């Protein structure tokens, strides 16, 4: 034996678990299980024991004693559950404490037809579904805030951008509804993830079910799942519910990060369109004039961090064997919970900012009249009302824009006679020219379904109010149902 090996083993030990294994793996895993899975573990114990009794696999008296032990241990102070190298993890520690109350033989019967494999998967799903529900509920509140804010800005024109350049006039309401619609699709992704997560793996046992006559659907019902993972191999091998959850966070936070960045631009002194409430800005330690919209900055940073947590889920599952494997378990789960936590903070912060922010409609209108962004309407008018072929109309409009630019003038500063002198082929009326350079009229003419026209936007607002209300009702109903499931299990 080498001296290095001898010295290391004298400090670390030669039997399981070695000190390094304890310090760097078992203790951190125990801490995470203790923090995240404690309550879910007892839910599974209660439901599975109840099913064993109903299937006459254990007697009524045995079930009563087991449930009594489970209840007593679940009511203990969580701080009494500290890592002990005698027990591999929280699962075995809890079993030992139940055994102290009801005896090891009876405590062992609690695990008939149950493995750490299906139990672990069930606990993860129970915890993740609550994170999803909470995030859905608060994202709904954010969506509602966006729609409510849009009601006040139906007629407030602003410049829309493409390729970061001023493009055409729109309204702030139209812009906010676009964000709301994007957010709504992300809520649908969260809901889809919830449907994937909310399936019971219980009864799969280690991987091939059991020879005991269990009732998998009864455990599903007791735990409040909506269906079972039918194929037992799939039940303990799949990681898609983790991917669905992680990627729903990635999508939500990526999409939110983009418009948070836009809000920061609009809140800058140079742009001056948005004013974040004093409640959500901080002052400079040296520059007294500063109003730093750090709520937006923190939200952007947290969104990026949440995306990182979600992508970590993908990376940890990628290229792992299709089966029960630790890559999808103890080391992965905290990243998902952290992702949910950060996403929730972003959603809550942005709801507060959006509900209380101010929009500078005068400055927005001024900007909507600048940079010749109504020039598209000149091409349309020439083609629609003066029978100029569209490609020619587009070329003439481009020429007008270039000439105005060379004179350092905005469109509204040009006289119609001056424009007609450049065009030559047709004579635009004074009335038509005034309409062309007016961003408000530009917007009102865009009355096609989904456009910024005030009536179209009002109709969209009405529809979105109802859609977000439905999300709210569904989320509250499901939360109430899950709380009822917990209360029913506590009464067992």
Short mmCIF file of C-alpha atoms in Angstrom, two decimals:
data_model
loop_
_atom_site.label_atom_id
_atom_site.label_comp_id
_atom_site.label_asym_id
_atom_site.label_seq_id
_atom_site.Cartn_x
_atom_site.Cartn_y
_atom_site.Cartn_z
CA UNK A 1 0.00 0.00 0.00
CA UNK A 2 1.36 3.44 -0.91
CA UNK A 3 1.98 5.98 1.81
CA UNK A 4 -0.49 8.38 0.13
CA UNK A 5 -3.26 5.76 0.18
CA UNK A 6 -2.51 4.78 3.77
CA UNK A 7 -2.56 8.39 4.95
CA UNK A 8 -5.78 9.16 3.08
CA UNK A 9 -7.58 6.06 4.38
CA UNK A 10 -6.48 6.79 7.93
CA UNK A 11 -8.28 10.13 7.70
CA UNK A 12 -11.19 9.24 5.43
CA UNK A 13 -11.91 5.67 6.55
CA UNK A 14 -12.06 2.41 4.62
CA UNK A 15 -15.73 1.53 5.14
CA UNK A 16 -18.86 3.15 3.73
CA UNK A 17 -19.39 6.01 3.99
CA UNK A 18 -15.99 7.65 3.74
CA UNK A 19 -15.61 11.09 5.30
CA UNK A 20 -15.23 12.83 1.94
CA UNK A 21 -18.31 11.01 0.62
CA UNK A 22 -20.26 12.14 3.68
CA UNK A 23 -19.10 15.76 3.54
CA UNK A 24 -19.34 16.33 -0.19
CA UNK A 25 -22.33 14.17 -1.11
CA UNK A 26 -24.46 12.62 1.60
CA UNK A 27 -24.73 15.70 3.80
CA UNK A 28 -25.57 18.13 0.96
CA UNK A 29 -28.10 15.66 -0.49
CA UNK A 30 -29.65 15.14 2.95
CA UNK A 31 -29.95 18.92 3.38
CA UNK A 32 -31.75 19.28 0.05
CA UNK A 33 -34.09 16.37 0.77
CA UNK A 34 -34.80 17.84 4.20
CA UNK A 35 -35.60 21.25 2.72
CA UNK A 36 -37.64 20.24 -0.32
CA UNK A 37 -39.06 16.72 0.03
CA UNK A 38 -39.96 16.34 3.70
CA UNK A 39 -43.73 16.88 3.47
CA UNK A 40 -44.08 15.06 0.14
CA UNK A 41 -42.49 11.95 1.67
CA UNK A 42 -45.21 11.68 4.30
CA UNK A 43 -47.93 12.22 1.71
CA UNK A 44 -46.63 9.19 -0.19
CA UNK A 45 -46.39 7.08 3.00
CA UNK A 46 -50.00 7.86 3.92
CA UNK A 47 -51.40 7.20 0.45
CA UNK A 48 -49.47 3.98 -0.13
CA UNK A 49 -50.32 2.57 3.31
CA UNK A 50 -54.00 3.37 2.79
CA UNK A 51 -53.94 1.51 -0.52
CA UNK A 52 -52.20 -1.51 1.04
CA UNK A 53 -54.94 -1.67 3.65
CA UNK A 54 -57.77 -1.36 1.11
CA UNK A 55 -56.19 -4.10 -1.00
CA UNK A 56 -55.96 -6.28 2.16
CA UNK A 57 -52.21 -6.59 1.73
CA UNK A 58 -51.89 -5.39 5.31
CA UNK A 59 -54.56 -5.54 8.00
CA UNK A 60 -56.69 -2.68 9.25
CA UNK A 61 -54.84 -2.76 12.56
CA UNK A 62 -51.43 -2.76 10.89
CA UNK A 63 -52.41 0.18 8.72
CA UNK A 64 -53.70 2.06 11.74
CA UNK A 65 -50.40 1.56 13.58
CA UNK A 66 -48.32 2.53 10.57
CA UNK A 67 -50.36 5.69 9.93
CA UNK A 68 -50.07 6.54 13.64
CA UNK A 69 -46.27 6.28 13.38
CA UNK A 70 -46.19 8.27 10.15
CA UNK A 71 -48.32 11.00 11.67
CA UNK A 72 -46.23 11.24 14.84
CA UNK A 73 -42.97 11.48 12.92
CA UNK A 74 -44.38 13.99 10.43
CA UNK A 75 -45.35 16.25 13.36
CA UNK A 76 -41.85 16.21 14.82
CA UNK A 77 -39.76 19.36 14.61
CA UNK A 78 -37.89 19.20 11.30
CA UNK A 79 -34.72 20.21 13.11
CA UNK A 80 -34.75 16.84 14.89
CA UNK A 81 -33.91 15.25 11.53
CA UNK A 82 -30.18 15.74 11.24
CA UNK A 83 -27.80 13.78 9.06
CA UNK A 84 -26.57 10.58 10.69
CA UNK A 85 -24.00 8.41 8.85
CA UNK A 86 -25.87 5.35 10.12
CA UNK A 87 -28.58 6.18 7.59
CA UNK A 88 -27.87 6.72 3.92
CA UNK A 89 -30.44 9.46 3.43
CA UNK A 90 -33.62 11.07 4.78
CA UNK A 91 -35.70 8.16 3.48
CA UNK A 92 -34.02 5.66 5.79
CA UNK A 93 -33.82 8.10 8.70
CA UNK A 94 -37.58 8.64 8.59
CA UNK A 95 -38.19 4.89 8.42
CA UNK A 96 -35.98 4.41 11.47
CA UNK A 97 -37.91 7.01 13.48
CA UNK A 98 -41.21 5.39 12.52
CA UNK A 99 -39.72 2.03 13.52
CA UNK A 100 -38.81 3.42 16.93
CA UNK A 101 -42.51 4.09 17.50
CA UNK A 102 -44.18 1.03 15.96
CA UNK A 103 -41.37 -1.52 15.65
CA UNK A 104 -39.13 -2.38 12.68
CA UNK A 105 -41.26 -5.23 11.34
CA UNK A 106 -44.38 -3.13 11.07
CA UNK A 107 -42.47 -0.13 9.75
CA UNK A 108 -41.01 -2.40 7.07
CA UNK A 109 -44.50 -3.38 5.91
CA UNK A 110 -45.04 0.24 4.98
CA UNK A 111 -42.67 -0.37 2.06
CA UNK A 112 -44.38 -3.44 0.62
CA UNK A 113 -44.60 -2.97 -3.17
CA UNK A 114 -42.85 0.39 -2.87
CA UNK A 115 -39.31 1.34 -3.83
CA UNK A 116 -37.22 4.44 -3.37
CA UNK A 117 -37.43 4.62 -7.16
CA UNK A 118 -41.16 5.17 -7.58
CA UNK A 119 -41.41 6.95 -4.24
CA UNK A 120 -38.65 9.39 -5.16
CA UNK A 121 -40.20 10.13 -8.54
CA UNK A 122 -43.57 10.70 -6.86
CA UNK A 123 -42.08 13.10 -4.31
CA UNK A 124 -40.33 15.10 -7.03
CA UNK A 125 -43.57 15.38 -8.98
CA UNK A 126 -45.55 16.45 -5.90
CA UNK A 127 -43.09 19.24 -5.19
CA UNK A 128 -42.65 20.39 -8.79
CA UNK A 129 -46.38 20.61 -9.44
CA UNK A 130 -46.75 23.09 -6.58
CA UNK A 131 -43.92 25.23 -7.94
CA UNK A 132 -45.61 25.18 -11.35
CA UNK A 133 -48.99 26.13 -9.90
CA UNK A 134 -47.51 29.03 -7.96
CA UNK A 135 -45.65 30.33 -11.00
CA UNK A 136 -48.78 29.98 -13.17
CA UNK A 137 -50.84 31.96 -10.65
CA UNK A 138 -48.36 34.82 -10.40
CA UNK A 139 -47.69 34.92 -14.14
CA UNK A 140 -51.44 35.21 -14.61
CA UNK A 141 -51.41 38.23 -12.29
CA UNK A 142 -48.64 39.77 -14.40
CA UNK A 143 -50.62 39.15 -17.58
CA UNK A 144 -53.65 40.76 -16.00
CA UNK A 145 -51.55 43.80 -15.03
CA UNK A 146 -50.34 44.19 -18.61
CA UNK A 147 -53.90 44.16 -19.94
CA UNK A 148 -55.13 46.56 -17.27
CA UNK A 149 -52.31 48.98 -18.05
CA UNK A 150 -53.06 48.75 -21.77
CA UNK A 151 -56.60 50.05 -21.19
CA UNK A 152 -55.12 53.49 -20.42
CA UNK A 153 -53.03 53.70 -23.58
CA UNK A 154 -55.30 52.75 -26.47
CA UNK A 155 -54.81 56.17 -28.11
CA UNK A 156 -51.26 56.83 -26.96
CA UNK A 157 -49.08 56.54 -30.06
CA UNK A 158 -45.41 55.62 -29.88
CA UNK A 159 -42.70 54.53 -32.30
CA UNK A 160 -42.38 50.81 -32.97
CA UNK A 161 -38.92 49.50 -33.79
CA UNK A 162 -37.53 46.86 -36.10
CA UNK A 163 -33.82 46.03 -36.11
CA UNK A 164 -33.59 48.51 -33.17
CA UNK A 165 -34.52 51.36 -35.56
CA UNK A 166 -37.71 53.49 -35.57
CA UNK A 167 -40.06 51.74 -38.00
CA UNK A 168 -43.75 52.70 -37.80
CA UNK A 169 -46.14 54.28 -35.30
CA UNK A 170 -48.15 52.02 -33.01
CA UNK A 171 -49.72 52.54 -29.59
CA UNK A 172 -48.45 51.64 -26.14
CA UNK A 173 -51.58 49.52 -25.66
CA UNK A 174 -50.79 47.55 -28.81
CA UNK A 175 -47.24 47.00 -27.53
CA UNK A 176 -48.38 45.89 -24.05
CA UNK A 177 -50.91 43.46 -25.54
CA UNK A 178 -48.13 41.93 -27.63
CA UNK A 179 -46.21 41.24 -24.43
CA UNK A 180 -49.36 39.90 -22.80
CA UNK A 181 -49.94 37.47 -25.67
CA UNK A 182 -46.36 36.24 -25.49
CA UNK A 183 -46.76 35.77 -21.76
CA UNK A 184 -50.04 33.91 -22.27
CA UNK A 185 -48.31 31.34 -24.47
CA UNK A 186 -45.71 30.87 -21.75
CA UNK A 187 -48.48 30.22 -19.23
CA UNK A 188 -49.81 27.60 -21.61
CA UNK A 189 -46.34 26.03 -21.63
CA UNK A 190 -46.35 26.02 -17.83
CA UNK A 191 -49.78 24.40 -17.89
CA UNK A 192 -48.57 21.76 -20.35
CA UNK A 193 -45.62 21.08 -18.05
CA UNK A 194 -48.04 20.75 -15.14
CA UNK A 195 -50.05 18.15 -17.05
CA UNK A 196 -46.87 16.16 -17.77
CA UNK A 197 -45.68 16.41 -14.16
CA UNK A 198 -49.01 15.60 -12.54
CA UNK A 199 -48.89 11.85 -13.21
CA UNK A 200 -48.33 9.15 -10.61
CA UNK A 201 -45.35 6.79 -10.91
CA UNK A 202 -46.37 4.91 -7.74
CA UNK A 203 -46.69 1.18 -8.21
CA UNK A 204 -43.81 1.00 -10.65
CA UNK A 205 -41.70 0.00 -7.63
CA UNK A 206 -38.07 -0.47 -8.67
CA UNK A 207 -38.84 -0.77 -12.40
CA UNK A 208 -41.18 -3.73 -13.14
CA UNK A 209 -44.07 -3.20 -10.66
CA UNK A 210 -44.71 -5.95 -8.11
CA UNK A 211 -46.37 -9.31 -7.58
CA UNK A 212 -48.50 -7.86 -4.77
CA UNK A 213 -52.10 -7.04 -5.86
CA UNK A 214 -51.77 -3.27 -5.50
CA UNK A 215 -54.08 -0.61 -6.95
CA UNK A 216 -52.02 2.04 -8.70
CA UNK A 217 -55.04 4.19 -9.55
CA UNK A 218 -56.04 4.41 -5.91
CA UNK A 219 -52.66 5.89 -4.95
CA UNK A 220 -52.96 8.28 -7.89
CA UNK A 221 -56.34 9.40 -6.55
CA UNK A 222 -55.12 9.79 -2.95
CA UNK A 223 -52.13 11.90 -4.04
CA UNK A 224 -54.21 14.06 -6.36
CA UNK A 225 -52.43 13.05 -9.56
CA UNK A 226 -54.35 13.13 -12.83
CA UNK A 227 -53.46 9.76 -14.30
CA UNK A 228 -50.60 7.31 -13.88
CA UNK A 229 -47.35 6.72 -15.68
CA UNK A 230 -48.69 3.49 -17.14
CA UNK A 231 -45.51 1.78 -18.30
CA UNK A 232 -43.53 1.03 -15.15
CA UNK A 233 -40.19 1.33 -16.92
CA UNK A 234 -41.18 4.74 -18.24
CA UNK A 235 -42.40 5.76 -14.77
CA UNK A 236 -38.97 5.51 -13.18
CA UNK A 237 -36.79 6.14 -16.24
CA UNK A 238 -38.25 9.25 -17.82
CA UNK A 239 -36.83 12.70 -17.36
CA UNK A 240 -39.24 14.48 -19.69
CA UNK A 241 -41.27 15.96 -16.85
CA UNK A 242 -38.06 17.61 -15.64
CA UNK A 243 -37.27 18.84 -19.14
CA UNK A 244 -40.81 20.19 -19.60
CA UNK A 245 -40.56 22.05 -16.31
CA UNK A 246 -37.06 23.39 -16.91
CA UNK A 247 -37.75 24.45 -20.49
CA UNK A 248 -40.99 26.19 -19.52
CA UNK A 249 -38.88 28.33 -17.17
CA UNK A 250 -36.34 28.93 -19.94
CA UNK A 251 -39.05 30.08 -22.35
CA UNK A 252 -40.81 32.31 -19.83
CA UNK A 253 -37.64 33.99 -18.63
CA UNK A 254 -36.11 34.35 -22.09
CA UNK A 255 -39.24 36.02 -23.42
CA UNK A 256 -39.60 38.25 -20.38
CA UNK A 257 -35.93 39.20 -20.50
CA UNK A 258 -36.36 40.60 -24.00
CA UNK A 259 -39.10 43.08 -23.09
CA UNK A 260 -37.51 43.89 -19.74
CA UNK A 261 -34.52 45.02 -21.80
CA UNK A 262 -36.92 47.13 -23.89
CA UNK A 263 -38.39 48.68 -20.75
CA UNK A 264 -34.91 49.64 -19.59
CA UNK A 265 -34.33 51.39 -22.91
CA UNK A 266 -37.65 53.22 -22.70
CA UNK A 267 -36.94 54.21 -19.08
CA UNK A 268 -33.61 55.82 -19.97
CA UNK A 269 -33.42 59.61 -19.74
CA UNK A 270 -32.58 59.85 -23.44
CA UNK A 271 -35.68 57.93 -24.56
CA UNK A 272 -37.91 59.12 -21.72
CA UNK A 273 -41.05 57.09 -22.44
CA UNK A 274 -41.37 55.10 -19.21
CA UNK A 275 -41.07 56.21 -15.61
CA UNK A 276 -40.69 53.49 -13.00
CA UNK A 277 -42.43 54.26 -9.72
CA UNK A 278 -40.29 55.69 -6.92
CA UNK A 279 -41.04 52.50 -5.00
CA UNK A 280 -38.88 50.52 -7.43
CA UNK A 281 -35.95 52.81 -8.17
CA UNK A 282 -32.78 53.53 -6.21
CA UNK A 283 -30.71 56.70 -6.02
CA UNK A 284 -27.01 57.06 -6.66
CA UNK A 285 -24.64 57.26 -3.70
CA UNK A 286 -22.88 60.24 -5.32
CA UNK A 287 -25.09 61.60 -8.13
CA UNK A 288 -28.23 63.15 -6.63
CA UNK A 289 -30.06 63.50 -9.96
CA UNK A 290 -30.10 59.76 -10.65
CA UNK A 291 -33.21 57.55 -10.67
CA UNK A 292 -31.82 54.09 -11.26
CA UNK A 293 -34.52 51.58 -12.37
CA UNK A 294 -32.73 48.74 -10.61
CA UNK A 295 -35.94 46.73 -10.26
CA UNK A 296 -35.72 46.22 -14.02
CA UNK A 297 -32.00 45.48 -13.89
CA UNK A 298 -32.40 42.92 -11.11
CA UNK A 299 -35.28 41.34 -12.99
CA UNK A 300 -33.19 41.05 -16.14
CA UNK A 301 -30.31 39.47 -14.20
CA UNK A 302 -32.57 37.08 -12.31
CA UNK A 303 -34.29 36.07 -15.54
CA UNK A 304 -30.92 35.18 -17.05
CA UNK A 305 -30.01 33.22 -13.93
CA UNK A 306 -33.32 31.33 -14.07
CA UNK A 307 -32.64 30.47 -17.72
CA UNK A 308 -29.29 29.08 -16.58
CA UNK A 309 -30.98 26.87 -14.00
CA UNK A 310 -33.41 25.56 -16.61
CA UNK A 311 -30.66 24.81 -19.10
CA UNK A 312 -28.71 23.05 -16.36
CA UNK A 313 -31.62 20.59 -16.16
CA UNK A 314 -31.24 19.86 -19.86
CA UNK A 315 -27.49 19.48 -19.58
CA UNK A 316 -27.66 17.13 -16.58
CA UNK A 317 -30.18 14.83 -18.29
CA UNK A 318 -28.54 14.94 -21.71
CA UNK A 319 -26.89 11.63 -22.68
CA UNK A 320 -27.78 9.87 -19.43
CA UNK A 321 -28.98 6.25 -19.52
CA UNK A 322 -32.71 5.72 -19.79
CA UNK A 323 -33.41 4.33 -16.36
CA UNK A 324 -33.21 5.10 -12.68
CA UNK A 325 -30.04 7.18 -12.39
CA UNK A 326 -28.86 9.82 -9.92
CA UNK A 327 -28.30 12.38 -12.73
CA UNK A 328 -32.04 13.11 -12.70
CA UNK A 329 -32.42 13.00 -8.93
CA UNK A 330 -30.80 14.59 -5.89
CA UNK A 331 -28.18 16.73 -7.62
CA UNK A 332 -30.56 17.96 -10.31
CA UNK A 333 -33.69 18.82 -8.34
CA UNK A 334 -32.33 21.90 -6.49
CA UNK A 335 -31.52 23.55 -9.83
CA UNK A 336 -35.17 23.22 -10.81
CA UNK A 337 -36.42 24.60 -7.49
CA UNK A 338 -33.93 27.48 -7.75
CA UNK A 339 -35.14 28.17 -11.28
CA UNK A 340 -38.73 28.36 -10.12
CA UNK A 341 -37.77 30.61 -7.23
CA UNK A 342 -35.88 33.08 -9.41
CA UNK A 343 -38.59 33.10 -12.10
CA UNK A 344 -41.20 33.82 -9.44
CA UNK A 345 -39.17 36.78 -8.18
CA UNK A 346 -38.96 38.21 -11.70
CA UNK A 347 -42.68 37.80 -12.31
CA UNK A 348 -43.59 39.44 -9.01
CA UNK A 349 -41.20 42.35 -9.53
CA UNK A 350 -42.44 43.03 -13.03
CA UNK A 351 -46.06 42.92 -11.96
CA UNK A 352 -45.27 45.63 -9.38
CA UNK A 353 -43.38 47.74 -11.93
CA UNK A 354 -46.04 47.45 -14.64
CA UNK A 355 -48.94 48.13 -12.29
CA UNK A 356 -47.39 51.42 -11.10
CA UNK A 357 -45.32 52.77 -14.01
CA UNK A 358 -46.09 55.99 -15.90
CA UNK A 359 -45.99 56.50 -19.67
CA UNK A 360 -44.97 59.85 -21.18
CA UNK A 361 -47.62 60.09 -23.87
CA UNK A 362 -46.55 63.58 -25.05
CA UNK A 363 -42.95 62.49 -25.61
CA UNK A 364 -44.14 59.25 -27.21
CA UNK A 365 -46.30 61.18 -29.67
CA UNK A 366 -43.39 63.49 -30.50
CA UNK A 367 -41.17 60.51 -31.20
CA UNK A 368 -43.89 58.86 -33.31
CA UNK A 369 -43.84 61.88 -35.60
CA UNK A 370 -40.07 61.80 -36.04
CA UNK A 371 -37.69 59.82 -38.22
CA UNK A 372 -40.24 59.76 -41.06
CA UNK A 373 -41.81 56.57 -39.70
CA UNK A 374 -45.19 57.32 -41.32
CA UNK A 375 -43.64 57.20 -44.80
CA UNK A 376 -45.16 53.74 -45.39
CA UNK A 377 -48.53 55.47 -45.57
CA UNK A 378 -47.32 57.66 -48.46
CA UNK A 379 -46.57 54.55 -50.50
CA UNK A 380 -49.94 53.07 -49.55
CA UNK A 381 -51.85 56.24 -50.44
CA UNK A 382 -50.12 56.54 -53.80
CA UNK A 383 -50.93 52.91 -54.65
CA UNK A 384 -54.41 52.82 -53.13
CA UNK A 385 -55.83 56.27 -53.95
CA UNK A 386 -53.75 57.54 -56.87
CA UNK A 387 -53.35 54.33 -58.92
CA UNK A 388 -49.54 54.41 -58.79
CA UNK A 389 -48.06 50.90 -59.13
CA UNK A 390 -46.93 49.84 -55.66
CA UNK A 391 -43.26 49.31 -56.47
CA UNK A 392 -43.16 52.75 -58.10
CA UNK A 393 -45.04 54.19 -55.11
CA UNK A 394 -42.49 52.64 -52.80
CA UNK A 395 -39.63 54.15 -54.83
CA UNK A 396 -41.25 57.60 -54.83
CA UNK A 397 -41.75 57.41 -51.05
CA UNK A 398 -38.13 56.44 -50.60
CA UNK A 399 -37.10 59.41 -52.72
CA UNK A 400 -39.24 61.77 -50.59
CA UNK A 401 -37.65 60.42 -47.42
CA UNK A 402 -34.14 60.91 -48.79
CA UNK A 403 -34.85 64.46 -49.94
CA UNK A 404 -36.39 65.36 -46.59
CA UNK A 405 -33.39 63.89 -44.84
CA UNK A 406 -30.99 65.89 -47.02
CA UNK A 407 -32.87 69.03 -45.95
CA UNK A 408 -32.77 67.87 -42.31
CA UNK A 409 -36.56 68.01 -42.16
CA UNK A 410 -39.22 65.71 -40.74
CA UNK A 411 -42.18 64.75 -42.93
CA UNK A 412 -44.58 66.97 -41.02
CA UNK A 413 -42.29 69.94 -41.74
CA UNK A 414 -42.67 69.50 -45.51
CA UNK A 415 -45.30 71.40 -47.53
CA UNK A 416 -47.50 69.34 -49.83
CA UNK A 417 -46.50 71.47 -52.82
CA UNK A 418 -42.86 70.65 -52.10
CA UNK A 419 -43.64 66.93 -52.02
CA UNK A 420 -45.71 67.10 -55.20
CA UNK A 421 -42.81 68.87 -56.93
CA UNK A 422 -40.60 65.89 -56.10
CA UNK A 423 -43.17 63.26 -57.08
CA UNK A 424 -44.41 65.03 -60.25
CA UNK A 425 -46.49 62.11 -61.56
CA UNK A 426 -49.51 62.84 -59.30
CA UNK A 427 -50.83 65.68 -57.12
CA UNK A 428 -51.45 64.69 -53.48
CA UNK A 429 -54.11 66.76 -51.76
CA UNK A 430 -53.39 68.83 -48.65
CA UNK A 431 -55.83 66.66 -46.68
CA UNK A 432 -54.11 63.43 -47.74
CA UNK A 433 -50.66 64.80 -46.87
CA UNK A 434 -51.78 65.86 -43.38
CA UNK A 435 -53.14 62.35 -42.81
CA UNK A 436 -49.93 60.77 -44.10
CA UNK A 437 -47.69 62.63 -41.64
CA UNK A 438 -50.04 62.19 -38.65
CA UNK A 439 -49.04 59.13 -36.54
CA UNK A 440 -52.49 59.03 -34.95
CA UNK A 441 -54.21 58.65 -38.31
CA UNK A 442 -51.55 56.15 -39.39
CA UNK A 443 -52.52 53.97 -36.42
CA UNK A 444 -56.26 54.36 -36.92
CA UNK A 445 -55.99 53.26 -40.55
CA UNK A 446 -54.40 49.99 -39.40
CA UNK A 447 -57.77 48.44 -38.57
CA UNK A 448 -56.97 44.95 -39.82
CA UNK A 449 -57.48 42.21 -37.24
CA UNK A 450 -54.61 42.43 -34.74
CA UNK A 451 -53.54 45.93 -35.74
CA UNK A 452 -53.14 49.03 -33.55
CA UNK A 453 -56.43 50.71 -34.50
CA UNK A 454 -58.19 51.80 -31.28
CA UNK A 455 -61.35 49.72 -31.82
CA UNK A 456 -59.32 46.66 -32.78
CA UNK A 457 -57.17 47.07 -29.67
CA UNK A 458 -60.21 47.55 -27.44
CA UNK A 459 -61.66 44.31 -28.78
CA UNK A 460 -58.35 42.56 -28.10
CA UNK A 461 -58.29 43.94 -24.56
CA UNK A 462 -61.77 42.59 -23.91
CA UNK A 463 -60.77 39.14 -25.15
CA UNK A 464 -57.54 39.13 -23.11
CA UNK A 465 -59.35 40.12 -19.93
CA UNK A 466 -61.48 37.01 -20.32
CA UNK A 467 -58.56 34.74 -21.20
CA UNK A 468 -56.52 35.81 -18.18
CA UNK A 469 -59.60 35.52 -15.97
CA UNK A 470 -60.01 31.91 -17.07
CA UNK A 471 -56.36 31.18 -16.27
CA UNK A 472 -56.88 32.73 -12.83
CA UNK A 473 -59.98 30.65 -12.11
CA UNK A 474 -58.36 27.43 -13.31
CA UNK A 475 -55.23 28.02 -11.21
CA UNK A 476 -57.25 28.82 -8.09
CA UNK A 477 -59.43 25.74 -8.57
CA UNK A 478 -56.39 23.49 -8.95
CA UNK A 479 -54.68 25.04 -5.93
CA UNK A 480 -57.83 24.48 -3.90
CA UNK A 481 -58.00 20.88 -5.09
CA UNK A 482 -54.37 20.21 -4.12
CA UNK A 483 -54.91 21.77 -0.70
CA UNK A 484 -57.95 19.53 -0.28
CA UNK A 485 -55.86 16.48 -1.19
CA UNK A 486 -53.33 17.42 1.50
CA UNK A 487 -56.02 17.92 4.11
CA UNK A 488 -57.64 14.59 3.23
CA UNK A 489 -54.30 12.81 3.56
CA UNK A 490 -53.65 14.49 6.91
CA UNK A 491 -56.97 13.10 8.15
CA UNK A 492 -56.03 9.51 7.27
#
